[in-house]
mmCIF file of C-alpha atoms in Angstrom:
data_model
loop_
_atom_site.group_PDB
_atom_site.id
_atom_site.type_symbol
_atom_site.label_atom_id
_atom_site.label_comp_id
_atom_site.label_asym_id
_atom_site.label_seq_id
_atom_site.Cartn_x
_atom_site.Cartn_y
_atom_site.Cartn_z
ATOM 1 C CA MET A 193 0.001 0.020 -0.008
ATOM 2 C CA PRO A 194 1.371 3.449 -0.792
ATOM 3 C CA ARG A 195 2.226 5.376 2.297
ATOM 4 C CA GLU A 196 2.461 8.978 3.144
ATOM 5 C CA VAL A 197 3.875 10.389 6.363
ATOM 6 C CA GLU A 198 2.616 13.850 6.999
ATOM 7 C CA LEU A 199 3.114 16.400 9.792
ATOM 8 C CA LYS A 200 1.007 19.623 9.578
ATOM 9 C CA ILE A 201 1.799 22.717 11.667
ATOM 10 C CA ARG A 202 -0.514 25.675 11.749
ATOM 11 C CA LEU A 203 1.323 29.006 11.872
ATOM 12 C CA ASP A 204 0.185 32.635 12.297
ATOM 13 C CA PRO A 205 0.516 34.395 8.972
ATOM 14 C CA GLU A 206 3.482 36.378 10.330
ATOM 15 C CA MET A 207 5.327 33.212 11.290
ATOM 16 C CA ALA A 208 4.547 31.621 7.833
ATOM 17 C CA GLU A 209 6.360 34.604 6.148
ATOM 18 C CA LEU A 210 9.464 33.661 8.086
ATOM 19 C CA PHE A 211 9.349 29.967 6.960
ATOM 20 C CA GLY A 212 11.451 30.465 3.932
ATOM 21 C CA ALA A 213 14.120 32.221 5.974
ATOM 22 C CA LEU A 214 14.945 29.062 7.875
ATOM 23 C CA GLU A 215 18.652 28.162 7.380
ATOM 24 C CA THR A 216 17.793 24.776 5.899
ATOM 25 C CA LEU A 217 15.600 26.324 3.237
ATOM 26 C CA ARG A 218 17.600 29.464 2.357
ATOM 27 C CA GLU A 219 19.568 27.800 -0.463
ATOM 28 C CA ILE A 220 16.731 25.886 -1.999
ATOM 29 C CA GLU A 221 14.616 27.522 -4.813
ATOM 30 C CA PRO A 222 10.924 26.934 -3.845
ATOM 31 C CA GLN A 223 8.227 26.055 -6.295
ATOM 32 C CA ASP A 224 5.010 28.046 -6.247
ATOM 33 C CA LYS A 225 1.839 26.139 -7.092
ATOM 34 C CA ARG A 226 -1.831 27.144 -7.270
ATOM 35 C CA PHE A 227 -4.668 24.712 -7.481
ATOM 36 C CA HIS A 228 -8.318 24.075 -6.760
ATOM 37 C CA THR A 229 -9.504 21.073 -4.710
ATOM 38 C CA ALA A 230 -13.004 19.732 -4.326
ATOM 39 C CA TYR A 231 -13.797 17.237 -1.631
ATOM 40 C CA PHE A 232 -16.641 14.611 -2.178
ATOM 41 C CA ASP A 233 -18.629 12.295 0.109
ATOM 42 C CA LEU A 234 -21.771 10.204 0.005
ATOM 43 C CA ALA A 235 -24.973 10.987 1.879
ATOM 44 C CA GLY A 236 -24.634 10.978 5.649
ATOM 45 C CA GLU A 237 -20.843 11.519 5.335
ATOM 46 C CA LYS A 238 -20.389 7.790 4.807
ATOM 47 C CA LEU A 239 -16.827 8.033 3.566
ATOM 48 C CA HIS A 240 -15.830 10.434 6.359
ATOM 49 C CA ARG A 241 -17.396 8.184 8.978
ATOM 50 C CA LYS A 242 -15.381 5.196 7.702
ATOM 51 C CA GLY A 243 -12.127 7.251 7.842
ATOM 52 C CA TYR A 244 -11.867 8.150 4.096
ATOM 53 C CA GLU A 245 -11.208 11.376 2.341
ATOM 54 C CA LEU A 246 -11.936 11.788 -1.371
ATOM 55 C CA ARG A 247 -10.850 14.800 -3.450
ATOM 56 C CA VAL A 248 -10.194 15.881 -7.016
ATOM 57 C CA ARG A 249 -7.384 18.480 -7.385
ATOM 58 C CA ASP A 250 -6.952 20.633 -10.528
ATOM 59 C CA ASP A 251 -3.582 22.322 -10.864
ATOM 60 C CA GLY A 252 -4.430 23.798 -14.306
ATOM 61 C CA ASP A 253 -2.536 21.038 -16.100
ATOM 62 C CA HIS A 254 -3.850 17.830 -14.476
ATOM 63 C CA ARG A 255 -6.752 16.554 -12.412
ATOM 64 C CA ILE A 256 -5.718 14.112 -9.715
ATOM 65 C CA GLN A 257 -8.303 12.015 -7.894
ATOM 66 C CA THR A 258 -7.079 11.042 -4.358
ATOM 67 C CA LEU A 259 -8.584 8.761 -1.780
ATOM 68 C CA LYS A 260 -6.992 8.897 1.567
ATOM 69 C CA SER A 261 -7.533 6.521 4.486
ATOM 70 C CA GLY A 262 -6.614 6.613 8.142
ATOM 71 C CA ASP A 263 -6.240 9.547 10.497
ATOM 72 C CA GLY A 264 -3.279 11.286 11.911
ATOM 73 C CA VAL A 265 0.365 11.007 10.738
ATOM 74 C CA GLU A 266 0.329 7.980 8.628
ATOM 75 C CA ARG A 267 -2.232 7.495 5.905
ATOM 76 C CA GLY A 268 -2.949 5.220 2.923
ATOM 77 C CA GLU A 269 -3.215 7.143 -0.193
ATOM 78 C CA TRP A 270 -4.509 6.077 -3.774
ATOM 79 C CA GLU A 271 -3.985 8.636 -6.576
ATOM 80 C CA ALA A 272 -4.957 8.592 -10.298
ATOM 81 C CA GLU A 273 -5.012 11.295 -13.057
ATOM 82 C CA ILE A 274 -8.547 11.720 -14.371
ATOM 83 C CA ALA A 275 -10.134 13.576 -17.152
ATOM 84 C CA GLN A 276 -13.102 15.322 -15.390
ATOM 85 C CA ASP A 277 -13.842 17.374 -12.372
ATOM 86 C CA ALA A 278 -15.685 14.659 -10.508
ATOM 87 C CA PRO A 279 -14.374 11.277 -9.173
ATOM 88 C CA GLU A 280 -14.183 8.433 -11.701
ATOM 89 C CA SER A 281 -15.468 4.984 -10.829
ATOM 90 C CA GLU A 282 -12.771 3.031 -12.742
ATOM 91 C CA GLU A 283 -10.094 4.371 -10.441
ATOM 92 C CA LEU A 284 -12.171 4.112 -7.235
ATOM 93 C CA GLU A 285 -12.764 0.470 -7.854
ATOM 94 C CA LYS A 286 -9.037 -0.108 -7.269
ATOM 95 C CA THR A 287 -9.238 1.240 -3.732
ATOM 96 C CA PRO A 288 -10.418 -0.085 -0.330
ATOM 97 C CA ALA A 289 -13.376 2.288 -0.533
ATOM 98 C CA ALA A 290 -14.748 0.503 -3.625
ATOM 99 C CA ALA A 291 -17.498 -1.453 -1.642
ATOM 100 C CA LEU A 292 -18.754 1.844 -0.065
ATOM 101 C CA ILE A 293 -18.750 3.764 -3.409
ATOM 102 C CA GLN A 294 -20.786 1.550 -5.666
ATOM 103 C CA ASN A 295 -22.137 4.355 -7.716
ATOM 104 C CA VAL A 296 -20.038 7.552 -8.248
ATOM 105 C CA ASP A 297 -23.236 9.412 -9.264
ATOM 106 C CA LYS A 298 -24.143 9.340 -5.553
ATOM 107 C CA LEU A 299 -20.964 11.231 -4.574
ATOM 108 C CA ARG A 300 -21.608 14.897 -3.863
ATOM 109 C CA PRO A 301 -19.133 17.829 -3.451
ATOM 110 C CA VAL A 302 -18.966 18.775 0.150
ATOM 111 C CA PHE A 303 -16.658 21.802 -0.027
ATOM 112 C CA SER A 304 -13.712 23.143 -2.180
ATOM 113 C CA LEU A 305 -10.560 25.002 -1.536
ATOM 114 C CA SER A 306 -8.396 27.322 -3.599
ATOM 115 C CA VAL A 307 -4.737 26.908 -2.466
ATOM 116 C CA ASN A 308 -1.531 28.876 -2.938
ATOM 117 C CA ARG A 309 1.442 26.637 -1.979
ATOM 118 C CA ARG A 310 5.116 27.343 -1.841
ATOM 119 C CA ILE A 311 7.130 24.080 -1.712
ATOM 120 C CA TRP A 312 10.742 23.361 -0.733
ATOM 121 C CA THR A 313 12.045 19.824 -1.555
ATOM 122 C CA LEU A 314 14.946 18.352 0.420
ATOM 123 C CA ALA A 315 16.678 15.000 -0.173
ATOM 124 C CA ARG A 316 17.697 13.254 2.959
ATOM 125 C CA ASP A 317 18.764 9.580 3.590
ATOM 126 C CA GLY A 318 17.201 8.365 0.406
ATOM 127 C CA ALA A 319 13.853 10.084 1.041
ATOM 128 C CA ASP A 320 12.387 13.294 -0.472
ATOM 129 C CA ILE A 321 11.069 15.516 2.154
ATOM 130 C CA GLU A 322 8.564 18.199 1.046
ATOM 131 C CA LEU A 323 8.189 21.287 3.178
ATOM 132 C CA ALA A 324 5.251 23.459 2.191
ATOM 133 C CA SER A 325 3.699 26.707 3.285
ATOM 134 C CA GLN A 326 0.232 27.377 2.002
ATOM 135 C CA ILE A 327 -2.607 29.744 2.154
ATOM 136 C CA ARG A 328 -6.106 28.128 1.693
ATOM 137 C CA THR A 329 -9.369 29.809 0.900
ATOM 138 C CA VAL A 330 -12.688 27.995 1.192
ATOM 139 C CA ALA A 331 -14.457 28.491 -2.110
#
């Protein structure tokens, strides 16, 4: 199973401005990304209640459907590039949530975000570490 380890820290906007000045990041050229993300669920928050999060993210070039499972620091993650703005059943059938999502037409958008993200990528001990600062707006 693909695995993602994630640690999120919420900062005041003033502190976020200083993030790029950290000694470790000063010599790394960050990437700036903008994207729109829509989150989907079934009636009664069925996915959420079972520990799943389903989203479609559009970065202007690609649409990526992502299903995440678990809660906290370590999560399962299934991603696929898709052609439309809504989840696609063919890709969801390959995930552990397939039994819950028997009909993608029953999925509804719950909320969406517009995100501006600045990313610094570090390579350490054979792993890529992505540090990101972002500003999100609920759309």
